[in-house]
mmCIF file of C-alpha atoms in Angstrom:
data_model
loop_
_atom_site.group_PDB
_atom_site.id
_atom_site.type_symbol
_atom_site.label_atom_id
_atom_site.label_comp_id
_atom_site.label_asym_id
_atom_site.label_seq_id
_atom_site.Cartn_x
_atom_site.Cartn_y
_atom_site.Cartn_z
ATOM 1 C CA UNK A 192 23.862 176.820 17.632
ATOM 2 C CA UNK A 193 25.845 174.457 19.908
ATOM 3 C CA UNK A 194 24.019 171.420 21.261
ATOM 4 C CA UNK A 195 20.613 172.822 20.353
ATOM 5 C CA UNK A 196 21.229 171.957 16.713
ATOM 6 C CA UNK A 197 21.377 168.269 17.702
ATOM 7 C CA UNK A 198 18.029 168.370 19.522
ATOM 8 C CA UNK A 199 15.685 167.227 16.791
ATOM 9 C CA UNK A 200 11.904 167.478 16.733
ATOM 10 C CA UNK A 201 11.713 163.688 17.268
ATOM 11 C CA UNK A 202 13.913 163.870 20.397
ATOM 12 C CA UNK A 203 11.813 166.733 21.742
ATOM 13 C CA UNK A 204 8.637 164.699 21.203
ATOM 14 C CA UNK A 205 10.202 161.675 22.956
ATOM 15 C CA UNK A 206 11.238 163.872 25.891
ATOM 16 C CA UNK A 207 7.813 165.527 26.164
ATOM 17 C CA UNK A 208 6.056 162.173 26.021
ATOM 18 C CA UNK A 209 8.483 160.572 28.493
ATOM 19 C CA UNK A 210 7.996 163.336 31.066
ATOM 20 C CA UNK A 211 4.256 163.785 30.497
ATOM 21 C CA UNK A 212 3.194 161.857 33.634
ATOM 22 C CA UNK A 213 5.444 163.975 35.843
ATOM 23 C CA UNK A 214 4.229 167.136 34.164
ATOM 24 C CA UNK A 215 0.514 166.250 34.313
ATOM 25 C CA UNK A 216 0.370 164.552 37.696
ATOM 26 C CA UNK A 217 2.728 166.767 39.654
ATOM 27 C CA UNK A 218 3.862 170.026 38.126
ATOM 28 C CA UNK A 219 0.337 170.930 37.015
ATOM 29 C CA UNK A 220 -0.418 171.177 40.765
ATOM 30 C CA UNK A 221 1.671 174.337 40.816
ATOM 31 C CA UNK A 222 -1.132 176.243 39.101
ATOM 32 C CA UNK A 223 -3.572 175.106 41.786
ATOM 33 C CA UNK A 224 -1.077 176.032 44.515
ATOM 34 C CA UNK A 225 -1.271 179.683 43.477
ATOM 35 C CA UNK A 226 -4.844 179.822 42.180
ATOM 36 C CA UNK A 227 -6.613 182.991 43.195
ATOM 37 C CA UNK A 228 -3.488 184.535 44.672
ATOM 38 C CA UNK A 229 -2.231 187.918 43.519
ATOM 39 C CA UNK A 230 1.100 187.633 45.288
ATOM 40 C CA UNK A 231 3.429 185.036 46.751
ATOM 41 C CA UNK A 232 2.717 184.656 50.442
ATOM 42 C CA UNK A 233 3.526 181.975 53.028
ATOM 43 C CA UNK A 234 0.546 179.866 51.949
ATOM 44 C CA UNK A 235 1.703 179.833 48.315
ATOM 45 C CA UNK A 236 5.242 178.894 49.346
ATOM 46 C CA UNK A 237 3.924 176.122 51.636
ATOM 47 C CA UNK A 238 1.788 174.764 48.794
ATOM 48 C CA UNK A 239 4.705 174.958 46.391
ATOM 49 C CA UNK A 240 6.955 173.172 48.880
ATOM 50 C CA UNK A 241 4.426 170.347 49.152
ATOM 51 C CA UNK A 242 4.198 170.040 45.348
ATOM 52 C CA UNK A 243 7.977 169.752 44.959
ATOM 53 C CA UNK A 244 8.415 167.260 47.813
ATOM 54 C CA UNK A 245 5.586 165.033 46.544
ATOM 55 C CA UNK A 246 7.237 165.020 43.119
ATOM 56 C CA UNK A 247 10.368 163.478 44.699
ATOM 57 C CA UNK A 248 12.545 166.536 44.237
ATOM 58 C CA UNK A 249 13.733 165.849 47.789
ATOM 59 C CA UNK A 250 13.482 167.958 50.944
ATOM 60 C CA UNK A 251 16.887 169.680 50.806
ATOM 61 C CA UNK A 252 16.602 170.590 47.127
ATOM 62 C CA UNK A 253 13.007 171.765 47.636
ATOM 63 C CA UNK A 254 14.036 174.087 50.479
ATOM 64 C CA UNK A 255 16.834 175.419 48.281
ATOM 65 C CA UNK A 256 14.356 176.145 45.472
ATOM 66 C CA UNK A 257 11.861 177.792 47.863
ATOM 67 C CA UNK A 258 14.630 180.036 49.214
ATOM 68 C CA UNK A 259 15.462 181.105 45.655
ATOM 69 C CA UNK A 260 11.776 181.786 44.883
ATOM 70 C CA UNK A 261 11.455 183.929 48.031
ATOM 71 C CA UNK A 262 14.473 186.004 47.000
ATOM 72 C CA UNK A 263 13.126 186.447 43.473
ATOM 73 C CA UNK A 264 9.635 187.307 44.713
ATOM 74 C CA UNK A 265 11.062 189.977 47.001
ATOM 75 C CA UNK A 266 13.047 191.615 44.200
ATOM 76 C CA UNK A 267 10.813 191.029 41.153
ATOM 77 C CA UNK A 268 7.447 191.940 42.723
ATOM 78 C CA UNK A 269 5.551 189.742 40.287
ATOM 79 C CA UNK A 270 1.837 189.220 40.859
ATOM 80 C CA UNK A 271 0.511 186.249 38.927
ATOM 81 C CA UNK A 272 0.765 182.468 38.731
ATOM 82 C CA UNK A 273 2.179 182.438 35.221
ATOM 83 C CA UNK A 274 5.124 184.522 36.377
ATOM 84 C CA UNK A 275 5.725 182.128 39.294
ATOM 85 C CA UNK A 276 5.810 179.238 36.842
ATOM 86 C CA UNK A 277 8.416 181.088 34.769
ATOM 87 C CA UNK A 278 10.586 181.936 37.805
ATOM 88 C CA UNK A 279 10.354 178.392 39.169
ATOM 89 C CA UNK A 280 11.452 177.080 35.787
ATOM 90 C CA UNK A 281 14.389 179.518 35.660
ATOM 91 C CA UNK A 282 15.531 178.698 39.205
ATOM 92 C CA UNK A 283 15.399 174.924 38.662
ATOM 93 C CA UNK A 284 17.352 175.337 35.423
ATOM 94 C CA UNK A 285 19.905 177.483 37.295
ATOM 95 C CA UNK A 286 20.155 174.840 40.027
ATOM 96 C CA UNK A 287 20.902 172.141 37.446
ATOM 97 C CA UNK A 288 23.500 174.360 35.774
ATOM 98 C CA UNK A 289 25.419 174.693 39.057
ATOM 99 C CA UNK A 290 26.720 171.142 38.653
ATOM 100 C CA UNK A 291 29.682 172.492 36.685
ATOM 101 C CA UNK A 292 28.921 169.991 33.952
ATOM 102 C CA UNK A 293 28.445 170.836 30.297
ATOM 103 C CA UNK A 294 25.604 169.269 28.340
ATOM 104 C CA UNK A 295 26.945 166.756 25.841
ATOM 105 C CA UNK A 296 26.264 167.375 22.189
ATOM 106 C CA UNK A 297 25.303 163.718 21.748
ATOM 107 C CA UNK A 298 26.781 160.269 22.295
ATOM 108 C CA UNK A 299 30.375 161.455 22.101
ATOM 109 C CA UNK A 300 33.597 160.455 23.849
ATOM 110 C CA UNK A 301 36.887 162.348 24.291
ATOM 111 C CA UNK A 302 39.070 161.913 21.205
ATOM 112 C CA UNK A 303 42.228 161.492 23.295
ATOM 113 C CA UNK A 304 40.860 158.419 25.129
ATOM 114 C CA UNK A 305 40.787 155.306 22.968
ATOM 115 C CA UNK A 306 39.254 153.053 23.928
ATOM 116 C CA UNK A 307 37.052 155.149 26.207
ATOM 117 C CA UNK A 308 36.178 152.819 29.086
ATOM 118 C CA UNK A 309 32.852 153.104 30.939
ATOM 119 C CA UNK A 310 32.196 150.942 33.997
ATOM 120 C CA UNK A 311 28.469 150.695 34.702
ATOM 121 C CA UNK A 312 27.175 150.125 38.253
ATOM 122 C CA UNK A 313 23.722 149.920 39.822
ATOM 123 C CA UNK A 314 21.426 147.474 41.623
ATOM 124 C CA UNK A 315 19.630 144.725 39.735
ATOM 125 C CA UNK A 316 16.323 145.747 38.189
ATOM 126 C CA UNK A 317 17.080 149.410 37.509
ATOM 127 C CA UNK A 318 17.542 148.849 33.770
ATOM 128 C CA UNK A 319 21.343 148.665 33.865
ATOM 129 C CA UNK A 320 21.866 146.068 31.126
ATOM 130 C CA UNK A 321 19.168 147.615 28.934
ATOM 131 C CA UNK A 322 20.823 151.021 29.334
ATOM 132 C CA UNK A 323 24.160 149.513 28.288
ATOM 133 C CA UNK A 324 22.526 148.019 25.195
ATOM 134 C CA UNK A 325 20.951 151.346 24.259
ATOM 135 C CA UNK A 326 24.241 153.171 24.845
ATOM 136 C CA UNK A 327 25.997 150.680 22.559
ATOM 137 C CA UNK A 328 23.357 151.312 19.899
ATOM 138 C CA UNK A 329 23.723 155.095 20.169
ATOM 139 C CA UNK A 330 27.539 155.014 20.125
ATOM 140 C CA UNK A 331 27.515 152.680 17.118
ATOM 141 C CA UNK A 332 25.006 154.937 15.377
ATOM 142 C CA UNK A 333 27.463 157.806 16.024
ATOM 143 C CA UNK A 334 30.097 155.855 14.071
ATOM 144 C CA UNK A 335 32.031 154.358 16.980
ATOM 145 C CA UNK A 336 33.140 150.744 17.397
ATOM 146 C CA UNK A 337 31.935 149.337 20.707
ATOM 147 C CA UNK A 338 32.871 146.354 22.904
ATOM 148 C CA UNK A 339 30.712 145.134 25.789
ATOM 149 C CA UNK A 340 32.009 143.209 28.814
ATOM 150 C CA UNK A 341 29.619 140.889 30.690
ATOM 151 C CA UNK A 342 31.247 141.233 34.123
ATOM 152 C CA UNK A 343 27.996 140.657 36.034
ATOM 153 C CA UNK A 344 28.880 136.975 36.277
ATOM 154 C CA UNK A 345 26.676 136.273 39.305
ATOM 155 C CA UNK A 346 23.471 136.234 37.289
ATOM 156 C CA UNK A 347 23.228 134.076 34.184
ATOM 157 C CA UNK A 348 20.309 136.248 33.058
ATOM 158 C CA UNK A 349 22.518 139.364 33.074
ATOM 159 C CA UNK A 350 25.082 137.755 30.752
ATOM 160 C CA UNK A 351 22.359 136.369 28.468
ATOM 161 C CA UNK A 352 20.602 139.731 28.342
ATOM 162 C CA UNK A 353 23.819 141.531 27.395
ATOM 163 C CA UNK A 354 24.530 138.942 24.662
ATOM 164 C CA UNK A 355 21.017 139.504 23.268
ATOM 165 C CA UNK A 356 21.650 143.266 23.197
ATOM 166 C CA UNK A 357 25.045 142.725 21.573
ATOM 167 C CA UNK A 358 23.422 140.635 18.815
ATOM 168 C CA UNK A 359 20.639 143.147 18.352
ATOM 169 C CA UNK A 360 22.995 146.115 18.075
ATOM 170 C CA UNK A 361 25.744 144.222 16.247
ATOM 171 C CA UNK A 362 28.583 144.718 18.734
ATOM 172 C CA UNK A 363 30.844 142.052 20.314
ATOM 173 C CA UNK A 364 30.189 140.910 23.883
ATOM 174 C CA UNK A 365 33.088 139.400 25.839
ATOM 175 C CA UNK A 366 31.913 136.863 28.425
ATOM 176 C CA UNK A 367 33.073 133.914 30.504
ATOM 177 C CA UNK A 368 31.257 131.122 32.303
ATOM 178 C CA UNK A 369 28.765 131.787 35.077
ATOM 179 C CA UNK A 370 30.493 132.667 38.368
ATOM 180 C CA UNK A 371 33.770 133.650 36.667
ATOM 181 C CA UNK A 372 35.915 136.410 38.170
ATOM 182 C CA UNK A 373 34.361 139.731 37.008
ATOM 183 C CA UNK A 374 37.806 141.384 36.892
ATOM 184 C CA UNK A 375 38.990 138.655 34.516
ATOM 185 C CA UNK A 376 36.062 139.404 32.171
ATOM 186 C CA UNK A 377 36.901 143.124 32.262
ATOM 187 C CA UNK A 378 40.559 142.338 31.513
ATOM 188 C CA UNK A 379 39.637 140.149 28.512
ATOM 189 C CA UNK A 380 37.217 142.795 27.222
ATOM 190 C CA UNK A 381 39.820 145.565 27.287
ATOM 191 C CA UNK A 382 42.439 143.324 25.676
ATOM 192 C CA UNK A 383 40.068 142.497 22.817
ATOM 193 C CA UNK A 384 39.011 146.125 22.443
ATOM 194 C CA UNK A 385 42.609 147.367 22.304
ATOM 195 C CA UNK A 386 43.612 144.625 19.836
ATOM 196 C CA UNK A 387 40.726 145.625 17.559
ATOM 197 C CA UNK A 388 41.214 149.393 17.928
ATOM 198 C CA UNK A 389 37.754 149.898 19.463
ATOM 199 C CA UNK A 390 36.495 153.371 20.394
ATOM 200 C CA UNK A 391 34.285 152.559 23.378
ATOM 201 C CA UNK A 392 34.223 149.788 26.002
ATOM 202 C CA UNK A 393 31.242 149.380 28.341
ATOM 203 C CA UNK A 394 31.627 147.007 31.292
ATOM 204 C CA UNK A 395 28.537 145.673 33.086
ATOM 205 C CA UNK A 396 29.031 144.869 36.801
ATOM 206 C CA UNK A 397 27.061 143.007 39.471
ATOM 207 C CA UNK A 398 24.439 145.029 41.304
ATOM 208 C CA UNK A 399 24.604 143.684 44.827
ATOM 209 C CA UNK A 400 24.304 146.169 47.646
ATOM 210 C CA UNK A 401 23.628 143.886 50.624
ATOM 211 C CA UNK A 402 27.320 143.780 51.459
ATOM 212 C CA UNK A 403 28.862 147.137 50.616
ATOM 213 C CA UNK A 404 32.389 146.046 51.568
ATOM 214 C CA UNK A 405 32.290 143.151 49.090
ATOM 215 C CA UNK A 406 30.881 145.417 46.396
ATOM 216 C CA UNK A 407 33.560 148.036 47.044
ATOM 217 C CA UNK A 408 36.329 145.423 46.921
ATOM 218 C CA UNK A 409 34.976 143.897 43.723
ATOM 219 C CA UNK A 410 34.657 147.225 41.908
ATOM 220 C CA UNK A 411 38.149 148.255 43.069
ATOM 221 C CA UNK A 412 39.566 144.969 41.793
ATOM 222 C CA UNK A 413 37.872 145.426 38.397
ATOM 223 C CA UNK A 414 39.318 148.948 38.154
ATOM 224 C CA UNK A 415 42.831 147.804 39.082
ATOM 225 C CA UNK A 416 42.814 144.960 36.568
ATOM 226 C CA UNK A 417 41.578 147.243 33.773
ATOM 227 C CA UNK A 418 44.469 149.633 34.454
ATOM 228 C CA UNK A 419 46.892 146.859 33.449
ATOM 229 C CA UNK A 420 45.526 147.149 29.896
ATOM 230 C CA UNK A 421 44.450 150.809 29.747
ATOM 231 C CA UNK A 422 46.379 152.730 32.450
ATOM 232 C CA UNK A 423 43.767 155.450 33.060
ATOM 233 C CA UNK A 424 40.714 153.154 32.878
ATOM 234 C CA UNK A 425 37.923 153.390 33.739
ATOM 235 C CA UNK A 426 37.431 156.875 32.323
ATOM 236 C CA UNK A 427 33.876 156.973 33.631
ATOM 237 C CA UNK A 428 31.877 155.175 36.337
ATOM 238 C CA UNK A 429 28.209 155.449 35.364
ATOM 239 C CA UNK A 430 25.581 154.756 38.034
ATOM 240 C CA UNK A 431 22.184 153.680 36.677
ATOM 241 C CA UNK A 432 19.160 154.586 38.833
ATOM 242 C CA UNK A 433 15.483 153.756 38.342
ATOM 243 C CA UNK A 434 13.650 157.104 38.327
ATOM 244 C CA UNK A 435 10.305 155.432 39.106
ATOM 245 C CA UNK A 436 11.540 154.456 42.599
ATOM 246 C CA UNK A 437 11.669 158.088 43.719
ATOM 247 C CA UNK A 438 13.326 158.428 47.118
ATOM 248 C CA UNK A 439 14.767 154.904 46.882
ATOM 249 C CA UNK A 440 16.905 156.144 43.980
ATOM 250 C CA UNK A 441 18.397 158.744 46.378
ATOM 251 C CA UNK A 442 19.309 155.950 48.794
ATOM 252 C CA UNK A 443 20.935 153.867 46.042
ATOM 253 C CA UNK A 444 22.921 156.900 44.881
ATOM 254 C CA UNK A 445 24.103 157.417 48.454
ATOM 255 C CA UNK A 446 25.196 153.775 48.843
ATOM 256 C CA UNK A 447 27.008 153.549 45.513
ATOM 257 C CA UNK A 448 28.813 156.866 45.929
ATOM 258 C CA UNK A 449 30.131 155.483 49.220
ATOM 259 C CA UNK A 450 31.187 152.201 47.571
ATOM 260 C CA UNK A 451 32.954 153.626 44.533
ATOM 261 C CA UNK A 452 33.787 156.873 42.748
ATOM 262 C CA UNK A 453 30.739 157.575 40.614
ATOM 263 C CA UNK A 454 31.381 160.174 37.899
ATOM 264 C CA UNK A 455 28.070 160.229 35.992
ATOM 265 C CA UNK A 456 24.442 159.122 36.287
ATOM 266 C CA UNK A 457 21.802 157.585 34.042
ATOM 267 C CA UNK A 458 18.213 157.833 35.302
ATOM 268 C CA UNK A 459 15.864 155.323 33.666
ATOM 269 C CA UNK A 460 12.130 154.576 33.410
ATOM 270 C CA UNK A 461 11.033 158.211 33.572
ATOM 271 C CA UNK A 462 8.258 157.532 31.057
ATOM 272 C CA UNK A 463 6.343 155.272 33.450
ATOM 273 C CA UNK A 464 6.306 157.546 36.468
ATOM 274 C CA UNK A 465 5.206 160.870 37.911
ATOM 275 C CA UNK A 466 8.456 160.981 39.914
ATOM 276 C CA UNK A 467 10.572 162.774 37.291
ATOM 277 C CA UNK A 468 11.415 165.434 39.857
ATOM 278 C CA UNK A 469 13.938 162.940 41.252
ATOM 279 C CA UNK A 470 16.307 163.975 38.444
ATOM 280 C CA UNK A 471 16.435 167.523 39.859
ATOM 281 C CA UNK A 472 17.008 166.377 43.446
ATOM 282 C CA UNK A 473 19.686 163.786 42.663
ATOM 283 C CA UNK A 474 21.537 166.182 40.379
ATOM 284 C CA UNK A 475 21.485 168.863 43.086
ATOM 285 C CA UNK A 476 22.267 166.694 46.110
ATOM 286 C CA UNK A 477 25.086 164.575 44.732
ATOM 287 C CA UNK A 478 26.698 167.131 42.393
ATOM 288 C CA UNK A 479 27.269 164.296 39.922
ATOM 289 C CA UNK A 480 26.244 165.054 36.334
ATOM 290 C CA UNK A 481 23.132 163.309 35.038
ATOM 291 C CA UNK A 482 24.391 162.156 31.650
ATOM 292 C CA UNK A 483 21.553 160.052 30.247
ATOM 293 C CA UNK A 484 17.814 159.689 30.841
ATOM 294 C CA UNK A 485 15.641 156.736 29.838
ATOM 295 C CA UNK A 486 12.284 157.709 28.342
ATOM 296 C CA UNK A 487 10.885 154.466 26.962
ATOM 297 C CA UNK A 488 11.545 150.933 25.730
ATOM 298 C CA UNK A 489 12.880 151.775 22.273
ATOM 299 C CA UNK A 490 16.597 151.983 21.443
ATOM 300 C CA UNK A 491 16.159 155.662 20.557
ATOM 301 C CA UNK A 492 14.545 156.377 23.926
ATOM 302 C CA UNK A 493 17.803 156.761 25.840
ATOM 303 C CA UNK A 494 18.715 160.435 25.518
ATOM 304 C CA UNK A 495 21.647 162.567 26.497
ATOM 305 C CA UNK A 496 20.398 164.734 29.387
ATOM 306 C CA UNK A 497 20.035 168.372 28.403
ATOM 307 C CA UNK A 498 19.138 170.589 31.329
ATOM 308 C CA UNK A 499 17.253 173.322 29.495
ATOM 309 C CA UNK A 500 15.219 170.906 27.375
ATOM 310 C CA UNK A 501 14.385 168.826 30.443
ATOM 311 C CA UNK A 502 13.037 171.839 32.348
ATOM 312 C CA UNK A 503 11.211 173.099 29.240
ATOM 313 C CA UNK A 504 9.426 169.749 28.919
ATOM 314 C CA UNK A 505 8.400 169.762 32.589
ATOM 315 C CA UNK A 506 7.014 173.282 32.557
ATOM 316 C CA UNK A 507 6.132 173.779 28.920
ATOM 317 C CA UNK A 508 8.069 176.164 26.698
ATOM 318 C CA UNK A 509 6.542 179.343 28.075
#
């Protein structure tokens, strides 16, 4: 059964509901793009291209998908819209699979890394701290002990918000005074986690992009200080992006991948937007695995990203 056995009916319903705006407002246009057509011609492909670009899939990824559809149309000789829908679904799924990343079974971490250290980056307002809180909840629910580090010391609200999440989930939050050295907070967090035999450490960081050099230096310093406690930390650098910002999320991904080595992505706020296609484009363009998607306000609404289920929810299970 593999990961499919972990994909419960409730998770499927959350995913379907979270992606419903994208499905209704954008991907339903595909049917209209091919209405009355018995074969795929230039007009159909132009219409399809417009649908994908307006759903924030991105120009490069859209052209890649169109090229794949053309090749399939030439060899498969299909004649109706339903078949196009099926082929489009298959090609987008194939595109996502080319990331060389395996779907996770659930909120798991490698057994040979303890504590498993995740450094979380992203601009303010994308749902970074909320995502950390939900991750802590899911890891704890999976039986892991979790420590949080409030290393976004430039905003009092960020520290307070993380403390609130820590209290809500029942996990310790290591913090210092406002304006403290973020690397010092990360160092203290890892020391406490190691001393208490914790399984997972999640470090929040400041989300300033106006001066990329400063950001790069700060993140590098945090990494170097963490290595003094856990030599191969951080094991993961997770970039959080707001899916509802569409093309702006592409730009943020570009800036952060230049500033630091990003190894995974979380795309939030997909439930409030018709721009869910951004997940496909970012996954394709940056070749960085999308690990988590945010589908609502509830603690259960952060899901591990599963490519097949995601595409099924966008296009229906046909």
